[in-house]
GROMACS .gro file of C-alpha atoms in nm:
model
  398
    1MET     CA    1   3.643   0.049  -1.335
    2ARG     CA    2   3.268   0.084  -1.175
    3ARG     CA    3   3.159   0.420  -1.136
    4GLY     CA    4   3.015   0.471  -0.815
    5VAL     CA    5   3.131   0.419  -0.408
    6TRP     CA    6   3.474   0.148  -0.320
    7TYR     CA    7   3.551   0.070   0.046
    8GLN     CA    8   3.897   0.190   0.153
    9LEU     CA    9   3.976  -0.032   0.384
   10GLY     CA   10   4.136   0.034   0.680
   11PHE     CA   11   4.174  -0.138   1.091
   12ASN     CA   12   3.867  -0.380   1.184
   13THR     CA   13   3.650  -0.310   0.866
   14GLN     CA   14   3.604  -0.599   0.690
   15ILE     CA   15   3.284  -0.683   0.830
   16VAL     CA   16   3.114  -0.412   0.794
   17VAL     CA   17   3.183  -0.311   0.452
   18LYS     CA   18   3.061  -0.721   0.323
   19ASP     CA   19   2.761  -0.641   0.492
   20PHE     CA   20   2.717  -0.336   0.267
   21LEU     CA   21   2.787  -0.493  -0.013
   22GLN     CA   22   2.532  -0.731   0.037
   23ALA     CA   23   2.321  -0.436   0.082
   24GLY     CA   24   2.333  -0.258  -0.260
   25VAL     CA   25   2.571  -0.039  -0.084
   26GLY     CA   26   2.891   0.016  -0.334
   27VAL     CA   27   3.015  -0.130  -0.635
   28GLY     CA   28   3.473  -0.226  -0.486
   29VAL     CA   29   3.657  -0.301  -0.208
   30ILE     CA   30   4.030  -0.152  -0.177
   31VAL     CA   31   4.261  -0.432  -0.046
   32SER     CA   32   4.500  -0.234   0.242
   33PRO     CA   33   4.841  -0.459   0.380
   34LYS     CA   34   4.855  -0.262   0.657
   35ASP     CA   35   4.524  -0.355   0.827
   36LEU     CA   36   4.458  -0.695   0.667
   37ALA     CA   37   4.715  -1.000   0.692
   38HIS     CA   38   4.867  -1.163   0.277
   39ASP     CA   39   4.593  -1.498   0.391
   40LYS     CA   40   4.301  -1.351   0.584
   41ALA     CA   41   4.251  -1.079   0.318
   42ILE     CA   42   4.253  -1.352  -0.010
   43GLU     CA   43   3.969  -1.446   0.219
   44HIS     CA   44   3.814  -1.105   0.185
   45ALA     CA   45   3.870  -1.044  -0.125
   46SER     CA   46   3.730  -1.337  -0.265
   47GLN     CA   47   3.391  -1.335  -0.009
   48TYR     CA   48   3.314  -0.896  -0.143
   49ARG     CA   49   3.314  -1.100  -0.595
   50SER     CA   50   3.047  -1.274  -0.462
   51ASP     CA   51   2.838  -1.054  -0.318
   52GLY     CA   52   2.924  -0.824  -0.674
   53ALA     CA   53   3.243  -0.579  -0.557
   54ASP     CA   54   3.539  -0.513  -0.678
   55VAL     CA   55   3.850  -0.545  -0.586
   56LEU     CA   56   4.169  -0.408  -0.576
   57LEU     CA   57   4.485  -0.341  -0.339
   58ASP     CA   58   4.711  -0.072  -0.316
   59PRO     CA   59   5.041  -0.203  -0.297
   60GLN     CA   60   5.079   0.039  -0.039
   61PHE     CA   61   5.492   0.234  -0.181
   62TYR     CA   62   5.451   0.598  -0.022
   63VAL     CA   63   5.681   0.513   0.251
   64PRO     CA   64   5.800   0.296   0.037
   65GLU     CA   65   6.074   0.150   0.334
   66TYR     CA   66   5.762   0.073   0.541
   67SER     CA   67   5.710  -0.321   0.671
   68ALA     CA   68   5.551  -0.358   0.925
   69GLY     CA   69   5.391  -0.601   1.018
   70LYS     CA   70   5.053  -0.680   0.877
   71VAL     CA   71   5.303  -0.450   0.509
   72GLY     CA   72   5.522  -0.807   0.619
   73THR     CA   73   5.345  -1.042   0.427
   74TYR     CA   74   5.294  -0.962   0.060
   75PRO     CA   75   5.480  -1.114  -0.143
   76THR     CA   76   5.630  -0.726  -0.299
   77ALA     CA   77   5.753  -0.630   0.088
   78ALA     CA   78   6.090  -0.825   0.015
   79PHE     CA   79   6.073  -0.529  -0.270
   80ARG     CA   80   6.039  -0.298   0.057
   81GLN     CA   81   6.352  -0.057   0.099
   82SER     CA   82   6.524   0.302   0.103
   83ILE     CA   83   6.465   0.640  -0.181
   84THR     CA   84   6.805   0.643  -0.192
   85THR     CA   85   6.814   0.208  -0.276
   86LEU     CA   86   6.477   0.196  -0.490
   87GLY     CA   87   6.669   0.409  -0.716
   88ALA     CA   88   6.913   0.194  -0.798
   89VAL     CA   89   6.663  -0.139  -0.858
   90THR     CA   90   6.811  -0.322  -1.188
   91GLU     CA   91   6.544  -0.411  -1.467
   92ARG     CA   92   6.661  -0.809  -1.256
   93ASP     CA   93   6.517  -0.664  -0.941
   94LEU     CA   94   6.192  -0.528  -1.076
   95GLU     CA   95   6.153  -0.852  -1.272
   96GLY     CA   96   6.110  -1.027  -0.927
   97LEU     CA   97   5.818  -0.693  -0.797
   98ALA     CA   98   5.611  -0.779  -1.159
   99ARG     CA   99   5.576  -1.105  -1.046
  100ALA     CA  100   5.569  -1.040  -0.641
  101LEU     CA  101   5.302  -0.772  -0.785
  102GLU     CA  102   5.146  -1.055  -0.995
  103ASP     CA  103   5.093  -1.309  -0.783
  104GLU     CA  104   4.928  -1.009  -0.483
  105ASN     CA  105   4.706  -0.961  -0.811
  106ARG     CA  106   4.588  -1.318  -0.929
  107LYS     CA  107   4.575  -1.475  -0.559
  108PHE     CA  108   4.319  -1.171  -0.500
  109GLY     CA  109   4.132  -1.091  -0.824
  110THR     CA  110   4.226  -0.792  -0.852
  111SER     CA  111   3.995  -0.587  -1.072
  112ALA     CA  112   4.343  -0.386  -1.188
  113VAL     CA  113   4.669  -0.426  -1.104
  114ILE     CA  114   4.786  -0.036  -0.901
  115ALA     CA  115   5.096   0.103  -0.979
  116PRO     CA  116   5.346   0.093  -0.591
  117ALA     CA  117   5.433   0.482  -0.614
  118LEU     CA  118   5.581   0.716  -0.357
  119PRO     CA  119   5.461   1.019  -0.392
  120TYR     CA  120   5.558   1.335  -0.629
  121GLU     CA  121   5.760   1.556  -0.472
  122ALA     CA  122   5.872   1.925  -0.553
  123ALA     CA  123   6.236   1.921  -0.661
  124ARG     CA  124   6.262   1.596  -0.693
  125PRO     CA  125   6.304   1.449  -1.057
  126ASP     CA  126   6.431   1.155  -0.881
  127ILE     CA  127   6.096   1.043  -0.714
  128ALA     CA  128   5.905   1.125  -1.109
  129ALA     CA  129   6.242   0.841  -1.290
  130LEU     CA  130   6.206   0.582  -0.945
  131ASN     CA  131   5.773   0.595  -1.070
  132SER     CA  132   5.835   0.551  -1.417
  133LYS     CA  133   6.048   0.178  -1.351
  134LEU     CA  134   5.767   0.129  -1.094
  135PHE     CA  135   5.501   0.192  -1.296
  136ARG     CA  136   5.643  -0.072  -1.595
  137ALA     CA  137   5.693  -0.322  -1.307
  138ALA     CA  138   5.299  -0.322  -1.261
  139LYS     CA  139   5.274  -0.314  -1.639
  140LYS     CA  140   5.388  -0.616  -1.670
  141ALA     CA  141   5.193  -0.777  -1.378
  142GLY     CA  142   4.862  -0.630  -1.619
  143GLU     CA  143   4.914  -0.728  -1.918
  144ALA     CA  144   5.030  -1.095  -1.712
  145ILE     CA  145   4.747  -1.168  -1.561
  146GLY     CA  146   4.475  -0.925  -1.808
  147VAL     CA  147   4.356  -0.673  -1.682
  148PRO     CA  148   4.494  -0.283  -1.683
  149THR     CA  149   4.701  -0.097  -1.449
  150TYR     CA  150   4.646   0.208  -1.314
  151GLY     CA  151   4.888   0.485  -1.299
  152THR     CA  152   4.945   0.589  -0.870
  153VAL     CA  153   4.981   0.917  -0.866
  154ALA     CA  154   5.025   1.102  -0.495
  155ILE     CA  155   5.040   1.487  -0.514
  156SER     CA  156   5.245   1.557  -0.184
  157GLN     CA  157   5.205   1.932   0.040
  158THR     CA  158   5.527   2.042  -0.123
  159LEU     CA  159   5.350   2.071  -0.429
  160SER     CA  160   5.264   2.419  -0.348
  161ASN     CA  161   5.130   2.556  -0.650
  162MET     CA  162   4.859   2.402  -0.967
  163GLU     CA  163   5.238   2.435  -1.193
  164LEU     CA  164   5.365   2.212  -0.965
  165VAL     CA  165   5.135   1.983  -0.933
  166GLU     CA  166   5.106   1.999  -1.342
  167LYS     CA  167   5.452   1.985  -1.428
  168ALA     CA  168   5.382   1.623  -1.117
  169LEU     CA  169   5.107   1.543  -1.288
  170SER     CA  170   5.256   1.505  -1.671
  171SER     CA  171   5.507   1.312  -1.511
  172ALA     CA  172   5.274   1.038  -1.415
  173THR     CA  173   5.050   1.068  -1.747
  174ALA     CA  174   5.390   1.012  -2.008
  175GLU     CA  175   5.284   0.626  -1.870
  176GLU     CA  176   5.021   0.471  -2.073
  177ALA     CA  177   4.808   0.409  -1.741
  178ASP     CA  178   4.504   0.246  -1.773
  179GLY     CA  179   4.334   0.461  -1.480
  180TRP     CA  180   4.454   0.736  -1.200
  181TYR     CA  181   4.514   0.598  -0.842
  182SER     CA  182   4.518   0.887  -0.718
  183THR     CA  183   4.552   1.104  -0.409
  184PHE     CA  184   4.624   1.413  -0.237
  185GLU     CA  185   4.836   1.504   0.064
  186PHE     CA  186   4.689   1.735   0.249
  187LYS     CA  187   4.791   1.946   0.618
  188GLU     CA  188   4.712   1.845   0.944
  189GLU     CA  189   4.395   1.894   0.922
  190ARG     CA  190   4.100   1.661   0.988
  191LEU     CA  191   3.934   1.840   0.700
  192PRO     CA  192   4.061   2.047   0.454
  193THR     CA  193   4.018   2.442   0.458
  194ASP     CA  194   4.225   2.576   0.270
  195VAL     CA  195   4.057   2.717  -0.081
  196ASP     CA  196   4.394   2.689  -0.300
  197ASP     CA  197   4.519   2.343  -0.182
  198VAL     CA  198   4.110   2.193  -0.146
  199PHE     CA  199   4.078   2.370  -0.534
  200ARG     CA  200   4.447   2.262  -0.709
  201PHE     CA  201   4.247   1.913  -0.544
  202ALA     CA  202   3.964   1.919  -0.781
  203ASN     CA  203   4.204   2.044  -1.051
  204ALA     CA  204   4.480   1.822  -1.066
  205SER     CA  205   4.124   1.484  -1.087
  206LEU     CA  206   4.018   1.677  -1.359
  207THR     CA  207   4.262   1.733  -1.524
  208LEU     CA  208   4.352   1.357  -1.459
  209ALA     CA  209   4.009   1.285  -1.587
  210CYS     CA  210   4.086   1.468  -1.904
  211THR     CA  211   4.332   1.200  -2.057
  212GLY     CA  212   3.988   0.958  -2.192
  213ALA     CA  213   4.118   0.712  -1.859
  214PRO     CA  214   3.909   0.689  -1.526
  215VAL     CA  215   4.040   0.806  -1.220
  216LEU     CA  216   3.926   0.647  -0.876
  217HIS     CA  217   3.985   0.854  -0.525
  218ALA     CA  218   4.169   0.688  -0.335
  219PHE     CA  219   4.166   0.806   0.080
  220ALA     CA  220   3.891   1.014  -0.018
  221GLY     CA  221   3.673   0.995   0.328
  222PRO     CA  222   3.374   1.360   0.325
  223ILE     CA  223   3.534   1.524   0.058
  224SER     CA  224   3.438   1.266  -0.181
  225ILE     CA  225   3.109   1.504  -0.233
  226LEU     CA  226   3.314   1.691  -0.457
  227SER     CA  227   3.505   1.371  -0.698
  228PHE     CA  228   3.309   1.302  -0.934
  229GLY     CA  229   3.181   1.623  -0.996
  230SER     CA  230   3.642   1.673  -1.063
  231GLY     CA  231   3.565   1.394  -1.323
  232ALA     CA  232   3.664   1.090  -1.095
  233THR     CA  233   3.480   0.783  -1.196
  234GLY     CA  234   3.503   0.677  -0.816
  235THR     CA  235   3.616   0.723  -0.520
  236ALA     CA  236   3.723   0.598  -0.169
  237VAL     CA  237   3.535   0.545   0.148
  238SER     CA  238   3.601   0.500   0.529
  239PHE     CA  239   3.451   0.571   0.852
  240TRP     CA  240   3.827   0.571   1.057
  241GLN     CA  241   3.931   0.950   0.993
  242ASN     CA  242   4.349   0.831   0.904
  243LEU     CA  243   4.131   0.790   0.581
  244TRP     CA  244   4.006   1.096   0.488
  245GLY     CA  245   4.327   1.191   0.257
  246PHE     CA  246   4.666   1.079   0.211
  247ASN     CA  247   4.831   1.110   0.479
  248ARG     CA  248   5.218   0.903   0.522
  249GLU     CA  249   5.277   0.973   0.899
  250ARG     CA  250   4.958   0.638   0.893
  251TRP     CA  251   5.307   0.390   0.760
  252LYS     CA  252   5.487   0.468   0.975
  253GLU     CA  253   5.597   0.253   1.356
  254SER     CA  254   5.460   0.467   1.632
  255ALA     CA  255   5.122   0.534   1.384
  256ASP     CA  256   4.716   0.477   1.550
  257GLN     CA  257   4.536   0.220   1.376
  258GLN     CA  258   4.251   0.389   1.383
  259GLY     CA  259   4.226   0.736   1.457
  260GLY     CA  260   3.836   0.716   1.611
  261GLY     CA  261   3.892   0.947   1.882
  262GLY     CA  262   3.922   0.697   2.143
  263ASN     CA  263   3.677   0.721   2.474
  264ALA     CA  264   3.538   1.098   2.327
  265PRO     CA  265   3.128   1.038   2.294
  266PRO     CA  266   3.003   0.935   1.958
  267ARG     CA  267   2.885   1.149   1.620
  268PHE     CA  268   2.581   1.227   1.402
  269PHE     CA  269   2.704   1.258   1.040
  270SER     CA  270   2.422   1.446   0.942
  271ALA     CA  271   2.414   1.491   0.544
  272PRO     CA  272   2.237   1.774   0.540
  273LEU     CA  273   2.514   1.897   0.792
  274TRP     CA  274   2.770   1.708   0.560
  275GLY     CA  275   2.953   1.680   0.908
  276THR     CA  276   2.891   1.604   1.222
  277ILE     CA  277   2.750   1.652   1.566
  278VAL     CA  278   2.864   1.521   1.931
  279TYR     CA  279   2.530   1.280   2.063
  280PRO     CA  280   2.329   1.345   2.274
  281ASP     CA  281   2.498   1.671   2.426
  282GLU     CA  282   2.552   1.836   2.092
  283ALA     CA  283   2.242   1.703   1.947
  284LEU     CA  284   1.977   1.814   2.205
  285GLN     CA  285   2.118   2.146   2.209
  286ILE     CA  286   1.907   2.145   1.874
  287ASP     CA  287   1.554   2.228   1.857
  288ARG     CA  288   1.373   1.950   1.775
  289GLU     CA  289   1.188   2.029   1.416
  290LEU     CA  290   1.546   2.187   1.319
  291ARG     CA  291   1.697   1.882   1.452
  292ARG     CA  292   1.459   1.651   1.338
  293GLU     CA  293   1.515   1.846   0.955
  294ILE     CA  294   1.960   1.749   0.987
  295MET     CA  295   1.909   1.399   1.120
  296LEU     CA  296   1.840   1.145   0.852
  297SER     CA  297   1.798   0.841   1.012
  298THR     CA  298   1.954   0.536   0.861
  299SER     CA  299   1.927   0.173   0.947
  300TYR     CA  300   2.241   0.258   1.235
  301SER     CA  301   2.038   0.552   1.400
  302ALA     CA  302   1.766   0.387   1.585
  303PRO     CA  303   1.852   0.504   1.932
  304THR     CA  304   1.962   0.844   1.847
  305GLU     CA  305   1.548   0.920   1.668
  306ARG     CA  306   1.481   0.847   2.105
  307ASP     CA  307   1.747   1.020   2.297
  308LEU     CA  308   1.895   0.627   2.419
  309PRO     CA  309   2.263   0.574   2.438
  310TRP     CA  310   2.428   0.510   2.126
  311ASP     CA  311   2.666   0.228   2.106
  312LYS     CA  312   2.981   0.376   1.893
  313TRP     CA  313   3.026   0.168   1.638
  314GLU     CA  314   2.680   0.221   1.486
  315SER     CA  315   2.800   0.541   1.428
  316TYR     CA  316   3.059   0.428   1.306
  317ARG     CA  317   2.835   0.265   1.069
  318HIS     CA  318   2.587   0.493   1.037
  319LEU     CA  319   2.825   0.791   0.866
  320LEU     CA  320   2.941   0.561   0.613
  321LEU     CA  321   2.595   0.447   0.560
  322SER     CA  322   2.563   0.771   0.453
  323VAL     CA  323   2.811   0.893   0.288
  324ALA     CA  324   2.790   0.667   0.023
  325ASN     CA  325   2.418   0.696  -0.042
  326ASN     CA  326   2.473   1.027  -0.068
  327VAL     CA  327   2.716   1.016  -0.330
  328SER     CA  328   2.636   0.734  -0.435
  329ASP     CA  329   2.337   0.972  -0.606
  330ILE     CA  330   2.557   1.222  -0.700
  331ALA     CA  331   2.748   0.997  -0.931
  332SER     CA  332   2.470   0.960  -1.089
  333ALA     CA  333   2.497   1.275  -1.235
  334THR     CA  334   2.523   1.230  -1.627
  335THR     CA  335   2.774   1.439  -1.672
  336ALA     CA  336   3.067   1.607  -1.462
  337LYS     CA  337   2.961   2.026  -1.426
  338GLY     CA  338   2.649   1.839  -1.347
  339ALA     CA  339   2.774   1.614  -1.090
  340MET     CA  340   2.970   1.901  -0.911
  341GLU     CA  341   2.696   2.132  -0.910
  342MET     CA  342   2.485   1.825  -0.760
  343ALA     CA  343   2.754   1.886  -0.472
  344ALA     CA  344   2.723   2.264  -0.467
  345ALA     CA  345   2.381   2.266  -0.355
  346ARG     CA  346   2.431   1.970  -0.076
  347LEU     CA  347   2.722   2.206   0.028
  348GLU     CA  348   2.473   2.587   0.024
  349ARG     CA  349   2.235   2.366   0.208
  350ALA     CA  350   2.528   2.247   0.432
  351VAL     CA  351   2.672   2.640   0.540
  352ASN     CA  352   2.329   2.748   0.568
  353LEU     CA  353   2.150   2.523   0.813
  354HIS     CA  354   2.526   2.484   0.971
  355ARG     CA  355   2.467   2.887   1.095
  356ARG     CA  356   2.142   2.844   1.222
  357ILE     CA  357   2.179   2.611   1.386
  358GLU     CA  358   2.495   2.853   1.511
  359ARG     CA  359   2.301   3.103   1.665
  360THR     CA  360   2.192   2.902   1.972
  361VAL     CA  361   2.389   2.580   2.015
  362PRO     CA  362   2.843   2.680   1.915
  363LEU     CA  363   2.957   2.313   1.777
  364ARG     CA  364   3.270   2.196   1.899
  365ASP     CA  365   3.618   2.082   1.658
  366ASN     CA  366   3.550   2.366   1.394
  367THR     CA  367   3.294   2.074   1.221
  368SER     CA  368   3.203   2.384   1.025
  369LYS     CA  369   3.477   2.537   0.911
  370TYR     CA  370   3.536   2.336   0.616
  371GLN     CA  371   3.155   2.361   0.490
  372PRO     CA  372   3.242   2.712   0.249
  373VAL     CA  373   3.573   2.649   0.190
  374TRP     CA  374   3.391   2.265  -0.077
  375LEU     CA  375   3.212   2.512  -0.170
  376GLU     CA  376   3.347   2.758  -0.268
  377VAL     CA  377   3.552   2.557  -0.452
  378ALA     CA  378   3.228   2.399  -0.580
  379ARG     CA  379   3.196   2.728  -0.727
  380LYS     CA  380   3.516   2.824  -0.820
  381MET     CA  381   3.507   2.508  -1.070
  382LEU     CA  382   3.264   2.528  -1.223
  383ALA     CA  383   3.273   2.890  -1.296
  384GLU     CA  384   3.600   2.864  -1.455
  385LYS     CA  385   3.647   2.518  -1.574
  386GLU     CA  386   3.391   2.489  -1.796
  387GLN     CA  387   3.577   2.399  -2.152
  388ASP     CA  388   3.763   2.239  -1.885
  389TYR     CA  389   3.438   1.987  -1.866
  390GLU     CA  390   3.366   2.027  -2.216
  391TYR     CA  391   3.682   1.868  -2.320
  392PHE     CA  392   3.653   1.586  -2.062
  393GLU     CA  393   3.279   1.504  -2.125
  394MET     CA  394   3.410   1.491  -2.553
  395THR     CA  395   3.666   1.220  -2.377
  396ARG     CA  396   3.529   1.071  -2.004
  397PRO     CA  397   3.497   0.667  -2.056
  398ALA     CA  398   3.219   0.451  -2.112
   0.00000   0.00000   0.00000
């Protein structure tokens, strides 16, 4: 698994990602069957590989009966059915799934096979057993192609304490995976603000990383600032809010494609704030000297330097580039502990800057609510996980 920032593809993101890869930003792309039809996705995957990126295909079995729209164009769609029906799959069925996974991943030229899996749930041993069967099918596909197989570890909200999370991790790590495609289902918030939840996320990631196999944080979004300090080798980002954290609602018929804010004004993502401010409404209320400190420009944000109208699509590109560049910087730390120290320092600065702003300008939508929580988690990891960090450095992937 390549170290650095990966792009989690969603609705209408294919061209933006291509531009970033050609500029040397990012190391890989994760294709979404929900958002891109099979044949068109293969074309894009070929382009991404030509641009030097690795490609992965997320089979998206999180809601296994979902087969609507573009998902139905993939060979694995034939195996999408209810959990009850899936639980009764035969070895013959699994052979068929293995062939479908092999077919898809060969055509996409993936660098590894991601195993289909359902989110781990409390008091659901049947799901752990089913995930084991699905992993075996993926492993056959990976071995046939000659690429690694990544086990999918999706932690649901029902695993509400670390003991339950560790039980799920124990089930997952019983498989002979070559890496982990890991994601965490937080409560219904734009970004998570519960200290215990975020700590479980970071702790679970470090636990997986201590197996000696690389971890890729899926659906990370802005919380990717904590990924490399939690032992991850890669982290997946997007500018769509419905990809800022794992949410099964996305695989329902009525799900909004992008979750991008409708007709709301653009938001300027500030790396120093590790958050957004509404442009121009909030931005123009901030003292000009402080504004220069927080509104760091990219090639997509030039109009904001002159207080001119700014296209919302350009604001999305600016956000993604800012996150990718800053998280790539953290990924360059030589140790996971060092990466968490970098994250903590940046979050501490963000908290202090928000305090300065909010003395005079109240910011909307609780945009300054999550940074103090993430800072607390970073400090908690550094204070309580010293032995885990030491062990990880002895076992970490080359």
